[in-house]
Short mmCIF file of N, CA, C and O in Angstrom, two decimals:
data_model
loop_
_atom_site.label_atom_id
_atom_site.label_comp_id
_atom_site.label_asym_id
_atom_site.label_seq_id
_atom_site.Cartn_x
_atom_site.Cartn_y
_atom_site.Cartn_z
N MET A 1 -61.43 -21.92 -76.10
CA MET A 1 -61.44 -20.92 -75.04
C MET A 1 -60.98 -19.55 -75.58
O MET A 1 -61.62 -18.55 -75.32
N PHE A 2 -59.84 -19.54 -76.31
CA PHE A 2 -59.34 -18.27 -76.82
C PHE A 2 -60.25 -17.73 -77.92
O PHE A 2 -60.32 -16.51 -78.11
N GLN A 3 -60.92 -18.61 -78.64
CA GLN A 3 -61.86 -18.18 -79.68
C GLN A 3 -63.00 -17.38 -79.06
O GLN A 3 -63.44 -16.38 -79.61
N LYS A 4 -63.50 -17.82 -77.90
CA LYS A 4 -64.59 -17.12 -77.21
C LYS A 4 -64.15 -15.71 -76.81
O LYS A 4 -64.88 -14.75 -77.00
N ILE A 5 -62.93 -15.62 -76.28
CA ILE A 5 -62.40 -14.31 -75.87
C ILE A 5 -62.22 -13.43 -77.10
O ILE A 5 -62.56 -12.23 -77.08
N LYS A 6 -61.71 -14.00 -78.18
CA LYS A 6 -61.50 -13.25 -79.42
C LYS A 6 -62.82 -12.70 -79.96
O LYS A 6 -62.92 -11.53 -80.31
N TYR A 7 -63.86 -13.55 -79.99
CA TYR A 7 -65.16 -13.09 -80.49
C TYR A 7 -65.81 -12.07 -79.56
O TYR A 7 -66.45 -11.13 -80.02
N ALA A 8 -65.64 -12.25 -78.26
CA ALA A 8 -66.19 -11.29 -77.29
C ALA A 8 -65.52 -9.93 -77.47
O ALA A 8 -66.19 -8.89 -77.44
N LEU A 9 -64.21 -9.94 -77.64
CA LEU A 9 -63.49 -8.67 -77.85
C LEU A 9 -63.90 -8.03 -79.17
O LEU A 9 -64.08 -6.81 -79.24
N ALA A 10 -64.09 -8.84 -80.22
CA ALA A 10 -64.52 -8.31 -81.52
C ALA A 10 -65.91 -7.68 -81.40
O ALA A 10 -66.17 -6.62 -81.98
N ARG A 11 -66.81 -8.32 -80.66
CA ARG A 11 -68.15 -7.75 -80.46
C ARG A 11 -68.08 -6.44 -79.67
O ARG A 11 -68.78 -5.49 -79.98
N PHE A 12 -67.21 -6.42 -78.65
CA PHE A 12 -67.07 -5.21 -77.85
C PHE A 12 -66.54 -4.04 -78.69
O PHE A 12 -66.97 -2.90 -78.53
N MET A 13 -65.61 -4.32 -79.62
CA MET A 13 -64.99 -3.25 -80.40
C MET A 13 -65.83 -2.81 -81.60
O MET A 13 -65.50 -1.81 -82.24
N GLN A 14 -66.93 -3.50 -81.88
CA GLN A 14 -67.79 -3.06 -82.99
C GLN A 14 -68.36 -1.68 -82.68
O GLN A 14 -68.88 -1.43 -81.60
N GLY A 15 -68.22 -0.79 -83.65
CA GLY A 15 -68.72 0.57 -83.47
C GLY A 15 -67.74 1.49 -82.77
O GLY A 15 -68.01 2.67 -82.59
N ARG A 16 -66.61 0.97 -82.34
CA ARG A 16 -65.59 1.79 -81.67
C ARG A 16 -64.49 2.12 -82.67
O ARG A 16 -64.34 1.46 -83.69
N TYR A 17 -63.70 3.13 -82.36
CA TYR A 17 -62.73 3.64 -83.33
C TYR A 17 -61.55 2.70 -83.53
O TYR A 17 -61.12 2.46 -84.65
N GLY A 18 -60.95 2.20 -82.49
CA GLY A 18 -59.80 1.29 -82.62
C GLY A 18 -58.47 2.04 -82.68
O GLY A 18 -58.39 3.23 -82.38
N ALA A 19 -57.44 1.32 -83.05
CA ALA A 19 -56.08 1.89 -83.06
C ALA A 19 -55.80 2.60 -84.38
O ALA A 19 -56.30 2.21 -85.42
N ASP A 20 -54.99 3.65 -84.30
CA ASP A 20 -54.55 4.38 -85.48
C ASP A 20 -53.14 4.90 -85.21
O ASP A 20 -52.53 4.56 -84.19
N ALA A 21 -52.60 5.69 -86.12
CA ALA A 21 -51.23 6.16 -86.00
C ALA A 21 -51.03 7.04 -84.76
O ALA A 21 -50.03 6.90 -84.05
N LEU A 22 -51.97 7.92 -84.48
CA LEU A 22 -51.85 8.77 -83.30
C LEU A 22 -51.92 7.93 -82.03
O LEU A 22 -51.17 8.17 -81.08
N GLY A 23 -52.78 6.95 -82.00
CA GLY A 23 -52.89 6.08 -80.83
C GLY A 23 -51.60 5.31 -80.59
O GLY A 23 -51.15 5.19 -79.44
N ARG A 24 -51.01 4.77 -81.65
CA ARG A 24 -49.74 4.06 -81.50
C ARG A 24 -48.64 5.00 -81.01
O ARG A 24 -47.84 4.63 -80.15
N PHE A 25 -48.62 6.22 -81.54
CA PHE A 25 -47.64 7.21 -81.08
C PHE A 25 -47.83 7.50 -79.59
O PHE A 25 -46.85 7.57 -78.84
N LEU A 26 -49.07 7.66 -79.15
CA LEU A 26 -49.33 7.95 -77.74
C LEU A 26 -48.90 6.79 -76.84
O LEU A 26 -48.31 7.02 -75.77
N VAL A 27 -49.16 5.56 -77.25
CA VAL A 27 -48.77 4.41 -76.45
C VAL A 27 -47.25 4.30 -76.35
O VAL A 27 -46.70 4.10 -75.26
N TRP A 28 -46.55 4.46 -77.48
CA TRP A 28 -45.08 4.39 -77.45
C TRP A 28 -44.49 5.54 -76.64
O TRP A 28 -43.50 5.34 -75.91
N THR A 29 -45.07 6.73 -76.77
CA THR A 29 -44.58 7.86 -75.99
C THR A 29 -44.80 7.63 -74.51
O THR A 29 -43.92 7.92 -73.68
N ALA A 30 -45.96 7.07 -74.15
CA ALA A 30 -46.23 6.76 -72.74
C ALA A 30 -45.21 5.76 -72.21
O ALA A 30 -44.69 5.90 -71.09
N LEU A 31 -44.88 4.75 -73.01
CA LEU A 31 -43.90 3.76 -72.59
C LEU A 31 -42.53 4.39 -72.38
O LEU A 31 -41.86 4.13 -71.38
N ILE A 32 -42.12 5.24 -73.30
CA ILE A 32 -40.81 5.92 -73.17
C ILE A 32 -40.80 6.82 -71.94
O ILE A 32 -39.82 6.85 -71.19
N VAL A 33 -41.88 7.54 -71.71
CA VAL A 33 -41.96 8.43 -70.55
C VAL A 33 -41.90 7.62 -69.25
O VAL A 33 -41.25 8.01 -68.28
N TYR A 34 -42.57 6.45 -69.22
CA TYR A 34 -42.50 5.58 -68.04
C TYR A 34 -41.08 5.11 -67.78
O TYR A 34 -40.61 5.13 -66.64
N VAL A 35 -40.39 4.69 -68.82
CA VAL A 35 -39.01 4.24 -68.65
C VAL A 35 -38.13 5.38 -68.15
O VAL A 35 -37.32 5.20 -67.24
N LEU A 36 -38.32 6.57 -68.71
CA LEU A 36 -37.56 7.74 -68.24
C LEU A 36 -37.88 8.05 -66.79
O LEU A 36 -36.99 8.42 -66.01
N SER A 37 -39.14 7.89 -66.38
CA SER A 37 -39.50 8.19 -64.99
C SER A 37 -38.85 7.20 -64.03
O SER A 37 -38.60 7.54 -62.87
N MET A 38 -38.56 5.98 -64.51
CA MET A 38 -37.86 5.02 -63.65
C MET A 38 -36.37 5.32 -63.56
O MET A 38 -35.73 5.02 -62.56
N LEU A 39 -35.81 5.89 -64.62
CA LEU A 39 -34.37 6.16 -64.65
C LEU A 39 -34.00 7.48 -63.96
O LEU A 39 -32.89 7.61 -63.47
N ILE A 40 -34.91 8.43 -63.97
CA ILE A 40 -34.63 9.75 -63.40
C ILE A 40 -35.18 9.79 -61.98
O ILE A 40 -36.38 9.54 -61.77
N PRO A 41 -34.34 10.10 -61.00
CA PRO A 41 -34.85 10.15 -59.63
C PRO A 41 -35.81 11.33 -59.42
O PRO A 41 -35.65 12.39 -60.03
N TYR A 42 -36.79 11.12 -58.58
CA TYR A 42 -37.79 12.14 -58.23
C TYR A 42 -38.56 12.63 -59.46
O TYR A 42 -38.79 13.83 -59.62
N ALA A 43 -38.94 11.74 -60.32
CA ALA A 43 -39.63 12.11 -61.55
C ALA A 43 -41.07 11.60 -61.52
O ALA A 43 -41.54 10.98 -62.46
N ALA A 44 -41.77 11.87 -60.44
CA ALA A 44 -43.15 11.41 -60.32
C ALA A 44 -44.04 12.09 -61.37
O ALA A 44 -45.00 11.48 -61.85
N LEU A 45 -43.71 13.30 -61.73
CA LEU A 45 -44.49 14.01 -62.74
C LEU A 45 -44.43 13.28 -64.08
O LEU A 45 -45.45 13.20 -64.78
N LEU A 46 -43.27 12.75 -64.43
CA LEU A 46 -43.15 11.99 -65.68
C LEU A 46 -44.02 10.73 -65.64
O LEU A 46 -44.62 10.36 -66.64
N SER A 47 -44.08 10.10 -64.50
CA SER A 47 -44.92 8.92 -64.35
C SER A 47 -46.39 9.27 -64.59
O SER A 47 -47.11 8.54 -65.28
N TRP A 48 -46.82 10.38 -64.04
CA TRP A 48 -48.20 10.82 -64.23
C TRP A 48 -48.46 11.21 -65.68
O TRP A 48 -49.54 10.96 -66.22
N LEU A 49 -47.47 11.82 -66.31
CA LEU A 49 -47.60 12.18 -67.72
C LEU A 49 -47.76 10.94 -68.59
O LEU A 49 -48.61 10.88 -69.48
N GLY A 50 -46.95 9.92 -68.32
CA GLY A 50 -47.07 8.66 -69.05
C GLY A 50 -48.42 8.01 -68.84
O GLY A 50 -49.04 7.50 -69.79
N PHE A 51 -48.92 8.06 -67.62
CA PHE A 51 -50.24 7.51 -67.32
C PHE A 51 -51.32 8.27 -68.08
O PHE A 51 -52.24 7.67 -68.65
N ALA A 52 -51.23 9.60 -68.10
CA ALA A 52 -52.22 10.41 -68.82
C ALA A 52 -52.19 10.12 -70.31
O ALA A 52 -53.26 10.03 -70.95
N LEU A 53 -51.00 9.95 -70.88
CA LEU A 53 -50.90 9.63 -72.31
C LEU A 53 -51.53 8.28 -72.62
O LEU A 53 -52.23 8.12 -73.63
N LEU A 54 -51.31 7.32 -71.74
CA LEU A 54 -51.89 5.99 -71.94
C LEU A 54 -53.41 6.04 -71.83
O LEU A 54 -54.12 5.42 -72.64
N ILE A 55 -53.94 6.77 -70.88
CA ILE A 55 -55.39 6.93 -70.74
C ILE A 55 -55.97 7.60 -71.98
O ILE A 55 -57.01 7.19 -72.50
N TRP A 56 -55.30 8.65 -72.46
CA TRP A 56 -55.77 9.35 -73.66
C TRP A 56 -55.82 8.39 -74.85
O TRP A 56 -56.79 8.39 -75.63
N ALA A 57 -54.78 7.55 -75.00
CA ALA A 57 -54.76 6.58 -76.10
C ALA A 57 -55.91 5.60 -75.98
O ALA A 57 -56.58 5.27 -76.97
N LEU A 58 -56.19 5.12 -74.77
CA LEU A 58 -57.29 4.16 -74.57
C LEU A 58 -58.65 4.80 -74.80
O LEU A 58 -59.54 4.18 -75.39
N VAL A 59 -58.83 6.03 -74.36
CA VAL A 59 -60.09 6.74 -74.57
C VAL A 59 -60.34 6.91 -76.07
O VAL A 59 -61.45 6.69 -76.56
N ARG A 60 -59.30 7.28 -76.81
CA ARG A 60 -59.43 7.42 -78.26
C ARG A 60 -59.79 6.07 -78.90
O ARG A 60 -60.60 5.99 -79.80
N MET A 61 -59.13 5.01 -78.43
CA MET A 61 -59.33 3.69 -79.02
C MET A 61 -60.76 3.17 -78.80
O MET A 61 -61.35 2.57 -79.69
N PHE A 62 -61.31 3.41 -77.62
CA PHE A 62 -62.64 2.90 -77.29
C PHE A 62 -63.76 3.90 -77.61
O PHE A 62 -64.92 3.62 -77.35
N SER A 63 -63.42 5.03 -78.20
CA SER A 63 -64.41 6.05 -78.52
C SER A 63 -65.33 5.59 -79.65
O SER A 63 -64.93 4.88 -80.58
N CYS A 64 -66.59 6.01 -79.56
CA CYS A 64 -67.56 5.71 -80.63
C CYS A 64 -67.65 6.87 -81.63
O CYS A 64 -68.30 6.73 -82.66
N ASN A 65 -67.04 8.01 -81.32
CA ASN A 65 -67.08 9.18 -82.19
C ASN A 65 -65.96 9.07 -83.23
O ASN A 65 -64.91 9.71 -83.11
N ALA A 66 -66.19 8.28 -84.25
CA ALA A 66 -65.15 7.99 -85.24
C ALA A 66 -64.74 9.22 -86.04
O ALA A 66 -63.58 9.38 -86.39
N SER A 67 -65.67 10.11 -86.32
CA SER A 67 -65.32 11.29 -87.13
C SER A 67 -64.36 12.21 -86.39
O SER A 67 -63.41 12.74 -86.99
N ALA A 68 -64.56 12.40 -85.09
CA ALA A 68 -63.65 13.24 -84.32
C ALA A 68 -62.28 12.60 -84.21
O ALA A 68 -61.25 13.28 -84.33
N ARG A 69 -62.23 11.28 -83.97
CA ARG A 69 -60.95 10.58 -83.86
C ARG A 69 -60.22 10.58 -85.21
O ARG A 69 -59.00 10.73 -85.26
N ALA A 70 -60.95 10.43 -86.31
CA ALA A 70 -60.33 10.46 -87.63
C ALA A 70 -59.75 11.85 -87.92
O ALA A 70 -58.68 11.98 -88.53
N ALA A 71 -60.45 12.90 -87.48
CA ALA A 71 -59.94 14.26 -87.67
C ALA A 71 -58.67 14.48 -86.85
O ALA A 71 -57.72 15.11 -87.34
N GLU A 72 -58.63 13.97 -85.62
CA GLU A 72 -57.42 14.08 -84.80
C GLU A 72 -56.25 13.35 -85.47
O GLU A 72 -55.13 13.84 -85.50
N ASN A 73 -56.53 12.14 -85.97
CA ASN A 73 -55.48 11.36 -86.63
C ASN A 73 -54.99 12.05 -87.90
O ASN A 73 -53.80 12.08 -88.18
N ALA A 74 -55.91 12.63 -88.67
CA ALA A 74 -55.53 13.35 -89.88
C ALA A 74 -54.65 14.55 -89.54
O ALA A 74 -53.66 14.83 -90.24
N TRP A 75 -54.97 15.27 -88.46
CA TRP A 75 -54.16 16.40 -88.00
C TRP A 75 -52.76 15.92 -87.65
O TRP A 75 -51.76 16.52 -88.06
N TYR A 76 -52.68 14.82 -86.90
CA TYR A 76 -51.38 14.25 -86.52
C TYR A 76 -50.57 13.85 -87.76
O TYR A 76 -49.37 14.14 -87.85
N LEU A 77 -51.21 13.19 -88.71
CA LEU A 77 -50.52 12.76 -89.92
C LEU A 77 -50.03 13.96 -90.74
O LEU A 77 -48.94 13.92 -91.33
N ARG A 78 -50.83 15.04 -90.80
CA ARG A 78 -50.40 16.25 -91.51
C ARG A 78 -49.18 16.86 -90.84
O ARG A 78 -48.24 17.30 -91.50
N LYS A 79 -49.20 16.94 -89.51
CA LYS A 79 -48.11 17.59 -88.78
C LYS A 79 -46.81 16.78 -88.85
O LYS A 79 -45.73 17.36 -88.77
N THR A 80 -46.90 15.46 -88.97
CA THR A 80 -45.70 14.63 -88.96
C THR A 80 -45.32 14.13 -90.35
O THR A 80 -44.40 13.32 -90.47
N ALA A 81 -45.97 14.61 -91.39
CA ALA A 81 -45.71 14.11 -92.75
C ALA A 81 -44.26 14.32 -93.15
O ALA A 81 -43.63 13.42 -93.70
N GLY A 82 -43.72 15.49 -92.91
CA GLY A 82 -42.33 15.77 -93.29
C GLY A 82 -41.35 14.87 -92.58
O GLY A 82 -40.42 14.32 -93.20
N LEU A 83 -41.53 14.69 -91.29
CA LEU A 83 -40.64 13.84 -90.51
C LEU A 83 -40.75 12.38 -90.95
O LEU A 83 -39.74 11.69 -91.13
N ARG A 84 -41.97 11.90 -91.16
CA ARG A 84 -42.17 10.52 -91.59
C ARG A 84 -41.56 10.28 -92.96
O ARG A 84 -40.94 9.25 -93.21
N THR A 85 -41.68 11.25 -93.87
CA THR A 85 -41.08 11.14 -95.20
C THR A 85 -39.56 11.11 -95.10
O THR A 85 -38.91 10.29 -95.75
N SER A 86 -38.99 11.98 -94.28
CA SER A 86 -37.53 12.01 -94.11
C SER A 86 -37.01 10.70 -93.56
O SER A 86 -35.99 10.18 -94.03
N VAL A 87 -37.68 10.15 -92.57
CA VAL A 87 -37.25 8.88 -91.98
C VAL A 87 -37.36 7.75 -92.99
O VAL A 87 -36.47 6.92 -93.12
N SER A 88 -38.45 7.73 -93.74
CA SER A 88 -38.64 6.69 -94.74
C SER A 88 -37.57 6.77 -95.83
O SER A 88 -37.01 5.75 -96.23
N GLN A 89 -37.27 7.98 -96.30
CA GLN A 89 -36.25 8.14 -97.33
C GLN A 89 -34.87 7.79 -96.79
O GLN A 89 -34.05 7.20 -97.51
N ALA A 90 -34.59 8.12 -95.54
CA ALA A 90 -33.30 7.78 -94.94
C ALA A 90 -33.15 6.27 -94.84
O ALA A 90 -32.06 5.72 -95.07
N ARG A 91 -34.24 5.58 -94.53
CA ARG A 91 -34.22 4.12 -94.47
C ARG A 91 -33.89 3.52 -95.85
O ARG A 91 -33.08 2.60 -95.95
N VAL A 92 -34.49 4.07 -96.89
CA VAL A 92 -34.23 3.58 -98.25
C VAL A 92 -32.79 3.87 -98.65
O VAL A 92 -32.11 3.02 -99.24
N ARG A 93 -32.31 5.07 -98.34
CA ARG A 93 -30.92 5.42 -98.67
C ARG A 93 -29.95 4.47 -97.97
O ARG A 93 -28.97 4.02 -98.55
N PHE A 94 -30.22 4.15 -96.70
CA PHE A 94 -29.35 3.26 -95.96
C PHE A 94 -29.38 1.85 -96.55
O PHE A 94 -28.35 1.18 -96.66
N LYS A 95 -30.57 1.40 -96.94
CA LYS A 95 -30.71 0.06 -97.51
C LYS A 95 -29.96 -0.06 -98.83
O LYS A 95 -29.37 -1.10 -99.12
N ASN A 96 -29.95 0.99 -99.64
CA ASN A 96 -29.33 0.96 -100.97
C ASN A 96 -27.95 1.58 -101.01
O ASN A 96 -27.43 1.88 -102.09
N ARG A 97 -27.32 1.78 -99.86
CA ARG A 97 -26.05 2.50 -99.81
C ARG A 97 -24.92 1.80 -100.55
O ARG A 97 -23.97 2.44 -100.98
N LYS A 98 -24.99 0.48 -100.70
CA LYS A 98 -23.92 -0.23 -101.39
C LYS A 98 -24.06 -0.15 -102.91
O LYS A 98 -23.08 -0.27 -103.63
N GLU A 99 -25.27 0.04 -103.39
CA GLU A 99 -25.53 0.09 -104.82
C GLU A 99 -25.48 1.51 -105.38
O GLU A 99 -25.10 1.71 -106.53
N PHE A 100 -25.90 2.49 -104.57
CA PHE A 100 -25.96 3.87 -105.04
C PHE A 100 -25.21 4.79 -104.09
O PHE A 100 -25.10 4.53 -102.89
N LYS A 101 -24.71 5.90 -104.65
CA LYS A 101 -24.15 6.98 -103.84
C LYS A 101 -25.17 8.10 -103.85
O LYS A 101 -25.65 8.49 -104.92
N TYR A 102 -25.54 8.58 -102.70
CA TYR A 102 -26.56 9.63 -102.60
C TYR A 102 -25.87 10.97 -102.38
O TYR A 102 -25.00 11.11 -101.53
N LEU A 103 -26.27 11.94 -103.19
CA LEU A 103 -25.70 13.28 -103.14
C LEU A 103 -26.83 14.29 -103.01
O LEU A 103 -27.95 14.04 -103.43
N ARG A 104 -26.50 15.45 -102.46
CA ARG A 104 -27.48 16.53 -102.38
C ARG A 104 -27.20 17.55 -103.47
O ARG A 104 -26.03 17.86 -103.76
N CYS A 105 -28.27 18.07 -104.04
CA CYS A 105 -28.12 19.15 -105.01
C CYS A 105 -27.62 20.38 -104.25
O CYS A 105 -28.19 20.76 -103.23
N PRO A 106 -26.57 21.04 -104.73
CA PRO A 106 -26.06 22.22 -104.02
C PRO A 106 -27.02 23.41 -104.02
O PRO A 106 -26.92 24.28 -103.17
N LYS A 107 -27.95 23.41 -104.95
CA LYS A 107 -28.85 24.55 -105.05
C LYS A 107 -30.13 24.36 -104.21
O LYS A 107 -30.47 25.20 -103.38
N CYS A 108 -30.84 23.22 -104.40
CA CYS A 108 -32.14 23.05 -103.72
C CYS A 108 -32.08 22.01 -102.59
O CYS A 108 -33.07 21.80 -101.90
N ARG A 109 -30.95 21.34 -102.39
CA ARG A 109 -30.72 20.38 -101.32
C ARG A 109 -31.56 19.11 -101.43
O ARG A 109 -31.72 18.38 -100.47
N SER A 110 -32.12 18.82 -102.60
CA SER A 110 -32.86 17.57 -102.77
C SER A 110 -31.87 16.43 -103.00
O SER A 110 -30.74 16.65 -103.42
N TRP A 111 -32.29 15.21 -102.70
CA TRP A 111 -31.42 14.05 -102.83
C TRP A 111 -31.38 13.53 -104.26
O TRP A 111 -32.40 13.42 -104.92
N LEU A 112 -30.18 13.19 -104.72
CA LEU A 112 -29.98 12.57 -106.02
C LEU A 112 -29.19 11.29 -105.80
O LEU A 112 -28.36 11.22 -104.89
N LYS A 113 -29.44 10.28 -106.62
CA LYS A 113 -28.67 9.05 -106.47
C LYS A 113 -27.87 8.77 -107.73
O LYS A 113 -28.31 9.04 -108.84
N LEU A 114 -26.69 8.23 -107.50
CA LEU A 114 -25.76 7.94 -108.57
C LEU A 114 -25.29 6.51 -108.38
O LEU A 114 -24.90 6.12 -107.28
N LYS A 115 -25.36 5.72 -109.44
CA LYS A 115 -24.95 4.33 -109.39
C LYS A 115 -23.46 4.27 -109.05
O LYS A 115 -22.66 4.97 -109.66
N ARG A 116 -23.11 3.45 -108.08
CA ARG A 116 -21.69 3.32 -107.70
C ARG A 116 -20.91 2.71 -108.86
O ARG A 116 -21.39 1.83 -109.56
N GLY A 117 -19.72 3.23 -109.07
CA GLY A 117 -18.87 2.75 -110.15
C GLY A 117 -19.14 3.43 -111.48
O GLY A 117 -18.57 3.07 -112.50
N ALA A 118 -20.02 4.41 -111.51
CA ALA A 118 -20.36 5.10 -112.75
C ALA A 118 -19.27 6.09 -113.17
O ALA A 118 -19.28 6.60 -114.28
N GLY A 119 -18.34 6.36 -112.27
CA GLY A 119 -17.26 7.30 -112.60
C GLY A 119 -17.66 8.73 -112.33
O GLY A 119 -18.60 9.02 -111.61
N GLU A 120 -16.95 9.64 -112.97
CA GLU A 120 -17.21 11.07 -112.79
C GLU A 120 -18.07 11.57 -113.93
O GLU A 120 -17.92 11.15 -115.08
N GLY A 121 -19.00 12.45 -113.61
CA GLY A 121 -19.87 12.99 -114.65
C GLY A 121 -20.64 14.18 -114.16
O GLY A 121 -20.45 14.66 -113.05
N THR A 122 -21.51 14.68 -115.00
CA THR A 122 -22.34 15.83 -114.67
C THR A 122 -23.74 15.34 -114.32
O THR A 122 -24.36 14.61 -115.09
N LEU A 123 -24.20 15.73 -113.17
CA LEU A 123 -25.55 15.39 -112.72
C LEU A 123 -26.44 16.60 -112.91
O LEU A 123 -26.01 17.74 -112.71
N THR A 124 -27.69 16.36 -113.26
CA THR A 124 -28.68 17.42 -113.36
C THR A 124 -29.81 17.11 -112.40
O THR A 124 -30.40 16.03 -112.45
N CYS A 125 -30.11 18.04 -111.54
CA CYS A 125 -31.17 17.87 -110.55
C CYS A 125 -32.52 17.87 -111.27
O CYS A 125 -32.78 18.74 -112.10
N GLY A 126 -33.35 16.91 -110.96
CA GLY A 126 -34.66 16.82 -111.58
C GLY A 126 -35.63 17.86 -111.06
O GLY A 126 -36.62 18.18 -111.71
N LYS A 127 -35.34 18.40 -109.89
CA LYS A 127 -36.25 19.36 -109.28
C LYS A 127 -35.98 20.79 -109.76
O LYS A 127 -36.90 21.48 -110.19
N CYS A 128 -34.71 21.21 -109.68
CA CYS A 128 -34.40 22.61 -110.02
C CYS A 128 -33.60 22.75 -111.31
O CYS A 128 -33.27 23.85 -111.72
N LYS A 129 -33.23 21.62 -111.93
CA LYS A 129 -32.50 21.57 -113.21
C LYS A 129 -31.08 22.15 -113.12
O LYS A 129 -30.49 22.51 -114.10
N HIS A 130 -30.53 22.20 -111.89
CA HIS A 130 -29.16 22.65 -111.69
C HIS A 130 -28.20 21.53 -112.06
O HIS A 130 -28.40 20.39 -111.67
N SER A 131 -27.14 21.83 -112.81
CA SER A 131 -26.15 20.84 -113.20
C SER A 131 -24.88 21.04 -112.38
O SER A 131 -24.46 22.17 -112.14
N PHE A 132 -24.26 19.93 -111.97
CA PHE A 132 -23.01 20.00 -111.23
C PHE A 132 -22.23 18.71 -111.44
O PHE A 132 -22.78 17.68 -111.83
N LYS A 133 -20.93 18.78 -111.21
CA LYS A 133 -20.06 17.62 -111.39
C LYS A 133 -20.07 16.78 -110.12
O LYS A 133 -20.08 17.31 -109.01
N ALA A 134 -20.08 15.46 -110.31
CA ALA A 134 -20.06 14.52 -109.19
C ALA A 134 -19.28 13.29 -109.57
O ALA A 134 -19.15 12.94 -110.74
N LYS A 135 -18.74 12.61 -108.54
CA LYS A 135 -17.98 11.39 -108.76
C LYS A 135 -18.58 10.28 -107.90
O LYS A 135 -18.86 10.47 -106.73
N ALA A 136 -18.81 9.13 -108.54
CA ALA A 136 -19.38 7.99 -107.81
C ALA A 136 -18.29 7.27 -107.16
O ALA A 136 -17.65 6.71 -106.74
#
């Protein structure tokens, strides 16, 4: 029974754009806006905004104009690249916090890592070649 539904859905989605990063962002944003509209009294406008975001996500997902949807997704990815990189690097820093000490270069503010227990020494930034003293 579920196989029939799965194949029918797969046939329906052939030639359609499907889900992408922008679509997932729109769905999650719609969900957050809906929850906020339930928590804030007299927030009917938020409810409509969440509904509009969800409709936009579905229209994009079922669209047959793949080139236009890909261009929209590429625009979204370009605009959020810095934020996505920062979040990803923060996740890695948090995961490795017991093994490494992370420091910022005083000149260019880029992240440097120092093995914990390495003692005190001089670090040289790989980006701007600034040297400074640091202690692990």
